[in-house]
Backbone as JSON, one array per atom type, in Angstrom:
{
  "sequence": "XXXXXXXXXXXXXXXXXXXXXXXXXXXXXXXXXXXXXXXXXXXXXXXXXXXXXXXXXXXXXXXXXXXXXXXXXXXXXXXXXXXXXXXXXXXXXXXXXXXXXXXXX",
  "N": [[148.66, 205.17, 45.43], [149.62, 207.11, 47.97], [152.46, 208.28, 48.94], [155.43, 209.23, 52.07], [157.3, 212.41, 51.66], [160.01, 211.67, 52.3], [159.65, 208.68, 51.66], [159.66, 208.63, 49.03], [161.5, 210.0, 47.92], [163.64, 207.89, 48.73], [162.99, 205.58, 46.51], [163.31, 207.15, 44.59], [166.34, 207.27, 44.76], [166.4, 204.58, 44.65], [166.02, 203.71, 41.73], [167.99, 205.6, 40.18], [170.18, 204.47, 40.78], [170.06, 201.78, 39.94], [170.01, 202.84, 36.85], [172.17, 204.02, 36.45], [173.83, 202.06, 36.72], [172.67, 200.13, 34.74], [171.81, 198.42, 35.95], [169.79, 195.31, 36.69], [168.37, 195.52, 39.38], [167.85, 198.15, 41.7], [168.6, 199.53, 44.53], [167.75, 201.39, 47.87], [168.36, 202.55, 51.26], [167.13, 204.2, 54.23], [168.43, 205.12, 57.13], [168.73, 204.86, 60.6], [169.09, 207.55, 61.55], [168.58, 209.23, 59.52], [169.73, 208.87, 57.57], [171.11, 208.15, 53.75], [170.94, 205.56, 51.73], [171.76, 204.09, 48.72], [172.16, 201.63, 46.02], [172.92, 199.37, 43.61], [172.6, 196.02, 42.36], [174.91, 193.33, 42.41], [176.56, 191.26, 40.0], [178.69, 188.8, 40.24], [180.95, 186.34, 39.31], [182.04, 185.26, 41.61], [180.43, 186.29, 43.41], [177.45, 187.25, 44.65], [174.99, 189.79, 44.88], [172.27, 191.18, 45.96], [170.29, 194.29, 45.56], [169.28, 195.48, 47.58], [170.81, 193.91, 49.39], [173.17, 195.46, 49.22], [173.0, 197.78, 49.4], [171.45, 198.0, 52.57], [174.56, 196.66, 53.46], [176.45, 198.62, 52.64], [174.93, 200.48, 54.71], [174.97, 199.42, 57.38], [178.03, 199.41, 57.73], [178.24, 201.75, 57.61], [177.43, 202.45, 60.46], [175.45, 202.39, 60.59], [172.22, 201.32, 63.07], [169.66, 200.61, 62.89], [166.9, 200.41, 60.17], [164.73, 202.97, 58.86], [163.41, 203.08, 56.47], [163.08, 200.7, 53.63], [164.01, 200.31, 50.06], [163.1, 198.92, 46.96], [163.53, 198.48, 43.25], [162.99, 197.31, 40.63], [162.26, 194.66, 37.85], [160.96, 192.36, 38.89], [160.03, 190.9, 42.07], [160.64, 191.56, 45.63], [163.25, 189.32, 47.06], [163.15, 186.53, 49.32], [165.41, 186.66, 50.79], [165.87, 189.57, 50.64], [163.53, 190.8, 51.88], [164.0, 189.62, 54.4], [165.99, 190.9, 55.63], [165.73, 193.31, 55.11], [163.53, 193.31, 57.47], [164.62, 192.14, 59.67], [166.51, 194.42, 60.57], [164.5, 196.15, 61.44], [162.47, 197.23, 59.6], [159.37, 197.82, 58.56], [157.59, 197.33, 56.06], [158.79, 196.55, 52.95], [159.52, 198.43, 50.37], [158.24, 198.52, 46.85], [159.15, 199.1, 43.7], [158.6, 199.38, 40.18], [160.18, 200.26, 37.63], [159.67, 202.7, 36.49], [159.19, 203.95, 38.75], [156.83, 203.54, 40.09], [155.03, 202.39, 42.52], [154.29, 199.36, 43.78], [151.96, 197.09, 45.38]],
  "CA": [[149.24, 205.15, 46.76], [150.57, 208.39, 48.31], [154.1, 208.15, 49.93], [155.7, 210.29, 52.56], [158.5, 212.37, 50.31], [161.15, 210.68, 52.1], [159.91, 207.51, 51.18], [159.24, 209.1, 47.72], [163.03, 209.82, 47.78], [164.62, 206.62, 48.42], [162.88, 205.22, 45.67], [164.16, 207.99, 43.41], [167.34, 207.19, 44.49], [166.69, 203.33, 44.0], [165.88, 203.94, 40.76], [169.01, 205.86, 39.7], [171.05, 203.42, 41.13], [169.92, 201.07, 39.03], [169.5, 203.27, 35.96], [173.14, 204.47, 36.59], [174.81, 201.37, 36.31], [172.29, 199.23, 33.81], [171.58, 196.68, 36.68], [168.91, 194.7, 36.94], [167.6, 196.25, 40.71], [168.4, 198.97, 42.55], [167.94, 199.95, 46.55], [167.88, 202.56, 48.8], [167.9, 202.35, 52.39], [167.03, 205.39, 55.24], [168.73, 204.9, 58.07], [167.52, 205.64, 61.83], [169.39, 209.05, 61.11], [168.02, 210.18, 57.92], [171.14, 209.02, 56.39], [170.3, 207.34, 52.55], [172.28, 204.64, 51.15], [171.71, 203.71, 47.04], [173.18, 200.19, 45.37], [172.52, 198.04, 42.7], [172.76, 194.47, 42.37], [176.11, 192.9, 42.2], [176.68, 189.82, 39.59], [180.13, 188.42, 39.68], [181.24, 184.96, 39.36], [182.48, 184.7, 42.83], [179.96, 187.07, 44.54], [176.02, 187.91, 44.33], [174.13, 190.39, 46.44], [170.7, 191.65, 45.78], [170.8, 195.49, 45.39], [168.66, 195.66, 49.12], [171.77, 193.56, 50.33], [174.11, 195.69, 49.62], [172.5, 198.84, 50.01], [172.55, 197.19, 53.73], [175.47, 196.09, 54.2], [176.69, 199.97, 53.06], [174.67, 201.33, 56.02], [175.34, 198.78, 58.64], [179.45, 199.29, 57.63], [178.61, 202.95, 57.93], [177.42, 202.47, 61.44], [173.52, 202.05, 61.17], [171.72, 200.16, 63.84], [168.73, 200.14, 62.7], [166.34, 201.31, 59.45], [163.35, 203.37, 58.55], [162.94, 202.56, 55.05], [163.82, 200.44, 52.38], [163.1, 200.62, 48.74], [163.59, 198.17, 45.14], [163.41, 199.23, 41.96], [162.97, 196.23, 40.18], [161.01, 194.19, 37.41], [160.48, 191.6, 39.9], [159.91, 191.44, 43.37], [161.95, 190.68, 46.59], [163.38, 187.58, 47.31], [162.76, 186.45, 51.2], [166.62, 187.2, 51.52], [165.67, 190.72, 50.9], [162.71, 190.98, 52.76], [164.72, 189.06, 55.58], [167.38, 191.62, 56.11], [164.77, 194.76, 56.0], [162.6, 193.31, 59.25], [166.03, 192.18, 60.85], [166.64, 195.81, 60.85], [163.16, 197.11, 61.69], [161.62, 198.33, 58.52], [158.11, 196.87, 58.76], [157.25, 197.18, 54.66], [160.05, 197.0, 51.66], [158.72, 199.63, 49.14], [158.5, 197.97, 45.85], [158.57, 199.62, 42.66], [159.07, 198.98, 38.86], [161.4, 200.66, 36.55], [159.11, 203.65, 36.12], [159.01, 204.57, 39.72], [155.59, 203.08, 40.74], [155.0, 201.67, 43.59], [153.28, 197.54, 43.74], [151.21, 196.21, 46.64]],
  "C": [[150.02, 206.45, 46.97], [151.35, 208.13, 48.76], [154.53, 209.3, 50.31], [156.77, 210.63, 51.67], [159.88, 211.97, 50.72], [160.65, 209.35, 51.92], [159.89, 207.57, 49.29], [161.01, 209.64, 47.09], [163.67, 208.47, 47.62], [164.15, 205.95, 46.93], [163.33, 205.77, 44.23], [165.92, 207.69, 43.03], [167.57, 205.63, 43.8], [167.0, 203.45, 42.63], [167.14, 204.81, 39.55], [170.09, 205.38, 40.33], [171.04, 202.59, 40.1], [169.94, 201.92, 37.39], [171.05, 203.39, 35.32], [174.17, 203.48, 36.21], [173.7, 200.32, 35.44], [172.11, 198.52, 34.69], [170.38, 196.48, 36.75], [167.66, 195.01, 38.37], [168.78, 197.22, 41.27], [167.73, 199.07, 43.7], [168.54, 200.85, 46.9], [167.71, 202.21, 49.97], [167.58, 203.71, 53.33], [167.39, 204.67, 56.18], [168.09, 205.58, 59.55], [167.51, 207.34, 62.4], [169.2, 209.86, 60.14], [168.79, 209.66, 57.15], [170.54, 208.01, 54.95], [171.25, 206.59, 51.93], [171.78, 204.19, 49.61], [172.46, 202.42, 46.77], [172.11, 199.6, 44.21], [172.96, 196.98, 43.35], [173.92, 193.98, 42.35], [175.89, 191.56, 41.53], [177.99, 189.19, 39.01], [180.09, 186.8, 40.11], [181.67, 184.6, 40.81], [181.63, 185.83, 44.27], [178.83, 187.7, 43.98], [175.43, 188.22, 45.19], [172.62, 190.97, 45.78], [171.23, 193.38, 46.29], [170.12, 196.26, 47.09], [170.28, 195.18, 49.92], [172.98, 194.33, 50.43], [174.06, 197.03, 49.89], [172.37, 199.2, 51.73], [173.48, 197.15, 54.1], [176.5, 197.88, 53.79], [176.13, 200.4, 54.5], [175.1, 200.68, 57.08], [176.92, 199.14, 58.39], [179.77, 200.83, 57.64], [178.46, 203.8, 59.5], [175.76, 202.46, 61.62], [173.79, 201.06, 62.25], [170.65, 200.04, 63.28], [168.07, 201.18, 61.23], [165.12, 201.57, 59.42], [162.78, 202.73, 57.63], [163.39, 201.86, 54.44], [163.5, 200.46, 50.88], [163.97, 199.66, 47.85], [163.14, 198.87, 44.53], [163.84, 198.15, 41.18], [161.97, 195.78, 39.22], [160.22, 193.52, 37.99], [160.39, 192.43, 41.31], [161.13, 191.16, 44.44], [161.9, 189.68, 46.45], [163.21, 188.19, 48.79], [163.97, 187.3, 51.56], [166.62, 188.33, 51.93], [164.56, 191.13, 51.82], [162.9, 190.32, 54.33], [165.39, 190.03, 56.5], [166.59, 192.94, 56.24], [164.31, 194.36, 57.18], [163.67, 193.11, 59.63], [166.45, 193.41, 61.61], [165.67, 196.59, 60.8], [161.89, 197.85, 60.55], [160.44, 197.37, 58.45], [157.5, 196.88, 57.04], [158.2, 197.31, 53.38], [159.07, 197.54, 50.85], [159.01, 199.06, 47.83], [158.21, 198.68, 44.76], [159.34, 199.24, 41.05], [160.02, 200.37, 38.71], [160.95, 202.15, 36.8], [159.02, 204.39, 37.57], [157.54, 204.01, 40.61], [155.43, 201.71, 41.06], [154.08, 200.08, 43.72], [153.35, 197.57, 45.11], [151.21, 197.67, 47.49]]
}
């Protein structure tokens, strides 16, 4: 699969998001300004986000309305939640990729 190189970015960044702090997934988002947001996963006893959700909830709290891209970096795949909250905010495909950088489906 070829990818444009900003979508070939976010996933770079997913990916050292996750790499960066040992978590389990990382995300990237592009915003409708270019802007790029990075997160892992969060797993605390009184609070769990999926590394899409909070990658999210950075851009929307940075003033997004809406996004281009999103990207995992994950062994697994999305959950709905995550694939919920990309179309909410316009992105018509979450970019899925393993550990290694390459891209599934």
């Amino acid at each position: 699969m070829t990818l444009d190189p900003e979508d070939s970015k976010i996933i770079t960044l997913a990916r050292s998001a996750r790499a960066r702090n040992g978590s389990a997934e990382g995300a990237a988002v592009r915003d409708e300004t270019g802007r790029t947001y990075a997160a892992a996963n969060v797993a605390l006893e009184a609070l769990t986000l999926s590394a899409v959700q909070v990658a999210v909830a950075m851009a929307i709290s940075s003033g997004a309305q809406s996004l281009e891209a999103a990207a995992l970096v994950s062994e697994g795949g999305p959950s709905a939640a995550d694939e919920a909250v990309a179309s909410e905010l316009g992105v018509k495909a979450l970019l899925v990729a393993g550990p290694d950088g390459t891209v599934r489906g």
